[in-house]
Every structure is written in structure tokens, then in C-alpha cells.
Short mmCIF file of C-alpha atoms in Angstrom, two decimals:
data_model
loop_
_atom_site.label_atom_id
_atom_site.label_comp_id
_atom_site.label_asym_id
_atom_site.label_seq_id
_atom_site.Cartn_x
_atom_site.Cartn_y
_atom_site.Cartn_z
CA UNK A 14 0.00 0.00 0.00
CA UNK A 15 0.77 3.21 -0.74
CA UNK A 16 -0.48 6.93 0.45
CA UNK A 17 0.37 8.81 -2.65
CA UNK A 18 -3.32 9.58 -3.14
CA UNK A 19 -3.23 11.34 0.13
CA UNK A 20 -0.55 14.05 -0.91
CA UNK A 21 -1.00 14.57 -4.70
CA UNK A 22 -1.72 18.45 -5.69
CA UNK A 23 -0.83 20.48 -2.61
CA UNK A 24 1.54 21.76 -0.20
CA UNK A 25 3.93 19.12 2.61
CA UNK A 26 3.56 16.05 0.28
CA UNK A 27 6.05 14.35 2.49
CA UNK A 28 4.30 15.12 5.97
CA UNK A 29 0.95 14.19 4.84
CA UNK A 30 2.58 11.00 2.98
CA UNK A 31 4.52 9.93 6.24
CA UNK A 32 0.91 10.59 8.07
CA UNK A 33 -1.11 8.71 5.58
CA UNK A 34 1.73 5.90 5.70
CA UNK A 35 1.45 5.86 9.47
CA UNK A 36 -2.49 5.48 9.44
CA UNK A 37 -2.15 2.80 7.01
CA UNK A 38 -0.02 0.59 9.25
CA UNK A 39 -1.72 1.19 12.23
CA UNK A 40 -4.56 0.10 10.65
CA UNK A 41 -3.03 -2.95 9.05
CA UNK A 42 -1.23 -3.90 12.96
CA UNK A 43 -5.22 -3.86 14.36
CA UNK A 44 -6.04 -6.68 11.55
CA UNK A 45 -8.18 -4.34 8.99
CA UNK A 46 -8.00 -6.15 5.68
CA UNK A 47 -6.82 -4.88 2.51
CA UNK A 48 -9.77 -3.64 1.42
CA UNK A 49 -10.65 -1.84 4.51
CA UNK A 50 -6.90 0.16 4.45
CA UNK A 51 -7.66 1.18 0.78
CA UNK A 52 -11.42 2.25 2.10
CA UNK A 53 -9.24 4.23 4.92
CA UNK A 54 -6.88 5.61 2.39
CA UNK A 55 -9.29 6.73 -0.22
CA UNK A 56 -11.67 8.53 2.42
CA UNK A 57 -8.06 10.56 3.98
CA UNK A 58 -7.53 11.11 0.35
CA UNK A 59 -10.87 13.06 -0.29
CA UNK A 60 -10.81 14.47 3.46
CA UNK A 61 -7.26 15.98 2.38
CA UNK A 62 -8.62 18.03 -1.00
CA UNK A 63 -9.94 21.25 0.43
CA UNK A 64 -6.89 20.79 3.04
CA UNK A 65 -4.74 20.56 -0.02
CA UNK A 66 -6.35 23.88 -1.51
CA UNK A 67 -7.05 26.03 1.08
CA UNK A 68 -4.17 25.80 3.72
CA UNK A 69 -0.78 27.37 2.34
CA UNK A 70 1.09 25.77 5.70
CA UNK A 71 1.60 22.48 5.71
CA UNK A 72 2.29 23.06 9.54
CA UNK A 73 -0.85 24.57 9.85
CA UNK A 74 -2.60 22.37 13.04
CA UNK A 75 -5.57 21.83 10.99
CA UNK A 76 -3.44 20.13 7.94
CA UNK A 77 -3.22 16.62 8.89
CA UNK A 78 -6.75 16.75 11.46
CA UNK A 79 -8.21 13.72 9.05
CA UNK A 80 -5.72 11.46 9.43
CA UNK A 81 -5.20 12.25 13.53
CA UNK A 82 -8.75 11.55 13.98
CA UNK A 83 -8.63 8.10 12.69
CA UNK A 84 -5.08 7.31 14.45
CA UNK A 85 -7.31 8.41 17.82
CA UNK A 86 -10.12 5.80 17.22
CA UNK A 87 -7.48 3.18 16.06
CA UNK A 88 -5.08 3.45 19.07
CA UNK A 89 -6.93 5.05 21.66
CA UNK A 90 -10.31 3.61 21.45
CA UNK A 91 -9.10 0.84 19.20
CA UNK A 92 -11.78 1.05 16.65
CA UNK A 93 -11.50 -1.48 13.77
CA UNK A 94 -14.96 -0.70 11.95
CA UNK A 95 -13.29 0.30 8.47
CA UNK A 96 -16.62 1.97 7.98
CA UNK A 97 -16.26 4.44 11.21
CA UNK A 98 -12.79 5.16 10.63
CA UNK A 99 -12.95 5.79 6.98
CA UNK A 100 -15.93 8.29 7.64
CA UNK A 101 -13.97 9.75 10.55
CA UNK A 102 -11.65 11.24 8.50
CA UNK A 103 -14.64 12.76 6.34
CA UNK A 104 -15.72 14.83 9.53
CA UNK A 105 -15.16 18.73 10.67
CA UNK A 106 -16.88 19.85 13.46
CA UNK A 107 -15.39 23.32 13.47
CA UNK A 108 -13.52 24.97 10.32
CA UNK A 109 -16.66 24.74 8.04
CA UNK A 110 -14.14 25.77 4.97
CA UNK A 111 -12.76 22.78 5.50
CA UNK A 112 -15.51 20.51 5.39
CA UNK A 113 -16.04 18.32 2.29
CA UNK A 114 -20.06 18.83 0.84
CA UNK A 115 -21.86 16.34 1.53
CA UNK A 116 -22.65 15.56 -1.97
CA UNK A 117 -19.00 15.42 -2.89
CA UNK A 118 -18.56 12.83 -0.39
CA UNK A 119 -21.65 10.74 -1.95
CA UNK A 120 -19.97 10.82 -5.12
CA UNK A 121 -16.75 9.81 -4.15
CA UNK A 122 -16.50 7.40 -1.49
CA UNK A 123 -18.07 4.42 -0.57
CA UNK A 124 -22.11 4.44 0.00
CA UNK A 125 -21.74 2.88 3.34
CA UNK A 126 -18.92 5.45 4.15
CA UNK A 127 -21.06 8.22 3.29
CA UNK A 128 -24.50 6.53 5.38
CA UNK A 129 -21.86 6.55 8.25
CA UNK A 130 -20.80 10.03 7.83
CA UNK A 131 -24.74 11.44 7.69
CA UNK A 132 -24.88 9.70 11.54
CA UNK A 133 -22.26 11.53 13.38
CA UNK A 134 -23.81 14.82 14.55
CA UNK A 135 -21.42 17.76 13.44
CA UNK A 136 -22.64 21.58 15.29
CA UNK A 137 -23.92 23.96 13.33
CA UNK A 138 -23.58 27.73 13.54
CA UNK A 139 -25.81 29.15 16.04
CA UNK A 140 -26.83 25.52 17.81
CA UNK A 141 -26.91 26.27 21.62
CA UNK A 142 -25.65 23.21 23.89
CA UNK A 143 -29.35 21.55 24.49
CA UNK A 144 -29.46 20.36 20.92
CA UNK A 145 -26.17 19.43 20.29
CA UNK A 146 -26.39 17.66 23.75
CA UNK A 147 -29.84 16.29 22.25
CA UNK A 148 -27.95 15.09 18.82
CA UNK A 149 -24.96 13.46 20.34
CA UNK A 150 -26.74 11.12 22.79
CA UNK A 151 -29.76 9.96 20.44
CA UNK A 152 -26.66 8.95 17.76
CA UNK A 153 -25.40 5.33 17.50
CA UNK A 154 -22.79 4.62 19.50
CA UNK A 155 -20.01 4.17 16.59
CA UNK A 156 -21.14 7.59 15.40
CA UNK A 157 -20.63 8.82 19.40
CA UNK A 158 -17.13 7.85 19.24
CA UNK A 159 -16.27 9.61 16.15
CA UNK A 160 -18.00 12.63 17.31
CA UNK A 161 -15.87 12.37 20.64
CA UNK A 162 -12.50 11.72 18.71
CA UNK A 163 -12.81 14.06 15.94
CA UNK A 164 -13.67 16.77 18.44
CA UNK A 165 -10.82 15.82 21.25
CA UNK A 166 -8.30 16.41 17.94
CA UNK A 167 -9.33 19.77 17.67
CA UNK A 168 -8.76 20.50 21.34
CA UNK A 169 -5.35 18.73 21.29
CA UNK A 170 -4.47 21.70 18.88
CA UNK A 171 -6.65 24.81 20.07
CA UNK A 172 -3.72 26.10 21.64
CA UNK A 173 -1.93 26.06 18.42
CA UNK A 174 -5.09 27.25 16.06
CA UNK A 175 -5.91 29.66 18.33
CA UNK A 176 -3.04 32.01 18.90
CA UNK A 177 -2.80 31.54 15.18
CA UNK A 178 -6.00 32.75 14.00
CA UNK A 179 -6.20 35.44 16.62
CA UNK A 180 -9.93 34.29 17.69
CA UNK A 181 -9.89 33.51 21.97
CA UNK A 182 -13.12 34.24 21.68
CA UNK A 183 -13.61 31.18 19.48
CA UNK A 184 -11.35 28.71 21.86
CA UNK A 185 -13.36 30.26 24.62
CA UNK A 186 -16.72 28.60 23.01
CA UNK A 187 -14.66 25.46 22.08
CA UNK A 188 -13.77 25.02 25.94
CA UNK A 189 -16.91 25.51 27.20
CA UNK A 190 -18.65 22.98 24.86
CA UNK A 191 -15.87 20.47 25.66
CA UNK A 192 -16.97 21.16 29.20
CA UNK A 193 -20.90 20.78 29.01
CA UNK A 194 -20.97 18.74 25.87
CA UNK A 195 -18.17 16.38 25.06
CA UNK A 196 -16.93 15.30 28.61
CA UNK A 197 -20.03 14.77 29.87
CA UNK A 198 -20.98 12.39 26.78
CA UNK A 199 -17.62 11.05 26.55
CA UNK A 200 -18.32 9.64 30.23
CA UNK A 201 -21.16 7.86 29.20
CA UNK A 202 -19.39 5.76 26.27
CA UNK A 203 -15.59 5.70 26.36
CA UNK A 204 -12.77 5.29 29.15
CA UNK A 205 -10.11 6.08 27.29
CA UNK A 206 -11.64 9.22 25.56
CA UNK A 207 -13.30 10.38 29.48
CA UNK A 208 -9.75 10.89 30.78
CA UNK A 209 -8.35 12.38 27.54
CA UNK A 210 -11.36 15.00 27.43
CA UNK A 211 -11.22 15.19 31.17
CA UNK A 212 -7.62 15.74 31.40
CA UNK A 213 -7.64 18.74 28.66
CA UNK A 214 -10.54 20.32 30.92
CA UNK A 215 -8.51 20.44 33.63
CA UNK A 216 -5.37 21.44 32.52
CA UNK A 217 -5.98 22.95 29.42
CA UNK A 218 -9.33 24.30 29.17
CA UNK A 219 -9.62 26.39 31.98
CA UNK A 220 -7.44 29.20 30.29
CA UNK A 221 -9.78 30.21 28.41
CA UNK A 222 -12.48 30.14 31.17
#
């Protein structure tokens, strides 16, 4: 296997083709066949397009988000649904420009990919915390976890994106949902992902409190 796919067309071919080589053999070491590592690799391919064309940094923290979402729910969580993981990477929960249309996805990836992706509840712009609350616990629980690791990504990093883009006031309203939305939901369906959201809270979170 290869991740050429990943990389073609844009900026930091070789970071995004280590990342995408790194994904692919984590995912091979948890037993996901060949076909679900080219399933993988095609969805981190599409995921990476706008990434590709609309970040000028390859060290920008939001470059390689896909593929860090899927290496969460492979060695973290240690997802091996080849369906979950190849719609994780197809999921962006806060920099809308970033997010690859819906109907772009149902052309290009598998059908049961894109099914997948429609479950995982993604905020929208002016959604107060009762019906994202509401969203995240009626969704299946594969569709849970993504939610929970795609979001815990962008945490990992807020420190990064936000003294980049110059919007606390942004990080601020990222904090507070991990606080009253994610950690809360996190404790009713993963260990693992409890103490990682937990752990930010408390020690990185409350900065922006």
C-alpha cells in the first residue's frame, strides 16, 4: 500500500505522505483487511482536498486533522470498523471551509462510508448546547465515538489554532462545549476518551475560562 493519493496536488507532500503511511499501518497492525486500508486511504484522500487547496502551511494544526482523527479511534479507542474510521476522517466539526459537501462525499466514497458520515452529529452555527447535547446522545454509539475523537483532535491543537487565528473568543466557546458537551458524553461511552477530554478540561481548558 501506498499513500500517494493522500498528498498529490498540494503543499507538505512528504508530511501528509509519512501521516497517511502511518495510518495505514496502524490500521493494518489492528487486523483491517486490505480492502478496509484502501477504504481508509481513499476517504483521507478526499478528506485531504480542500486541506490541499485552502491551507498554504503544511504546519498549519488543521493540515493533517483527518488522518489524527482516525489514528485516535485506532489506538486510543481501538476502533477497527473500516466503515467508522474511513468516515472519521470525512468529519469537521469546526472549520466549516474545511468541510467536504456532503454531496461530494456521496460521489466519491463508498455508500456505506457516506451513510456513516450522515450519523455523526457535526454543530452547526448558532446551535446552543441543548441540541447538540440532544444530537450526540440519540446517535449510535459508533457515530458517538467519532463525534468524541474528531472533536478531542481539535482540542489537542486549540492552543496552536488559536493564537494563530487570533480568535480567543472562538477557543473560549470550544472550551466551554468540551466542558458541558463532550466530557459529559464522553463519560457515558468511552474510558479512554473520558480521561483524555477530562484531562484537557482540567489542565488545558480552563485558560480560556
Amino acid at each position: 500500500m501506498t499513500s500517494a493519493g493522500v498528498v498529490q496536488g498540494g503543499p507538505g507532500g512528504d508530511r501528509a505522505l509519512r501521516m497517511g503511511g502511518r495510518v495505514e499501518r496502524a490500521a493494518e497492525e489492528r487486523g483491517l483487511s486490505a480492502r478496509g486500508v484502501r477504504r481508509l486511504s481513499h476517504a483521507l484522500e478526499v478528506a485531504m482536498e480542500p486541506r490541499r487547496r485552502l491551507l498554504p502551511d503544511d504546519h498549519d494544526p488543521r493540515y493533517l486533522h483527518p488522518a489524527r482523527v482516525v489514528l485516535i479511534l485506532l489506538e486510543d479507542v481501538g476502533c477497527v470498523d473500516s466503515t467508522a474510521l474511513a468516515a472519521a476522517a470525512l468529519v469537521e466539526s469546526r472549520d466549516w471551509d474545511l468541510r467536504v459537501p456532503a454531496r461530494e462525499i456521496l460521489r466519491a466514497v463508498d455508500p456505506d462510508v457516506a451513510r456513516f458520515r450522515q450519523t455523526v452529529p457535526v454543530p452547526e452555527a448558532g446551535q446552543g448546547a441543548e441540541t447538540i447535547v440532544e444530537a450526540l446522545v440519540l446517535a449510535p454509539r459508533r457515530a458517538q465515538l467519532v463525534a468524541l475523537a474528531e472533536r478531542l483532535d481539535h482540542l489537542r491543537h486549540l492552543h496552536l489554532a488559536s493564537a494563530a487565528d487570533g480568535h480567543p473568543e472562538e477557543a473560549a466557546r470550544l472550551a466551554k462545549e468540551a466542558r458541558d458537551v463532550y466530557l459529559p458524553l464522553a463519560e457515558r461511552v468511552d474510558a479512554t476518551l473520558h480521561r483524555r477530554f477530562r484531562w484537557w478540561c482540567e489542565r488545558v481548558g480552563k485558560r480560556w475560562q
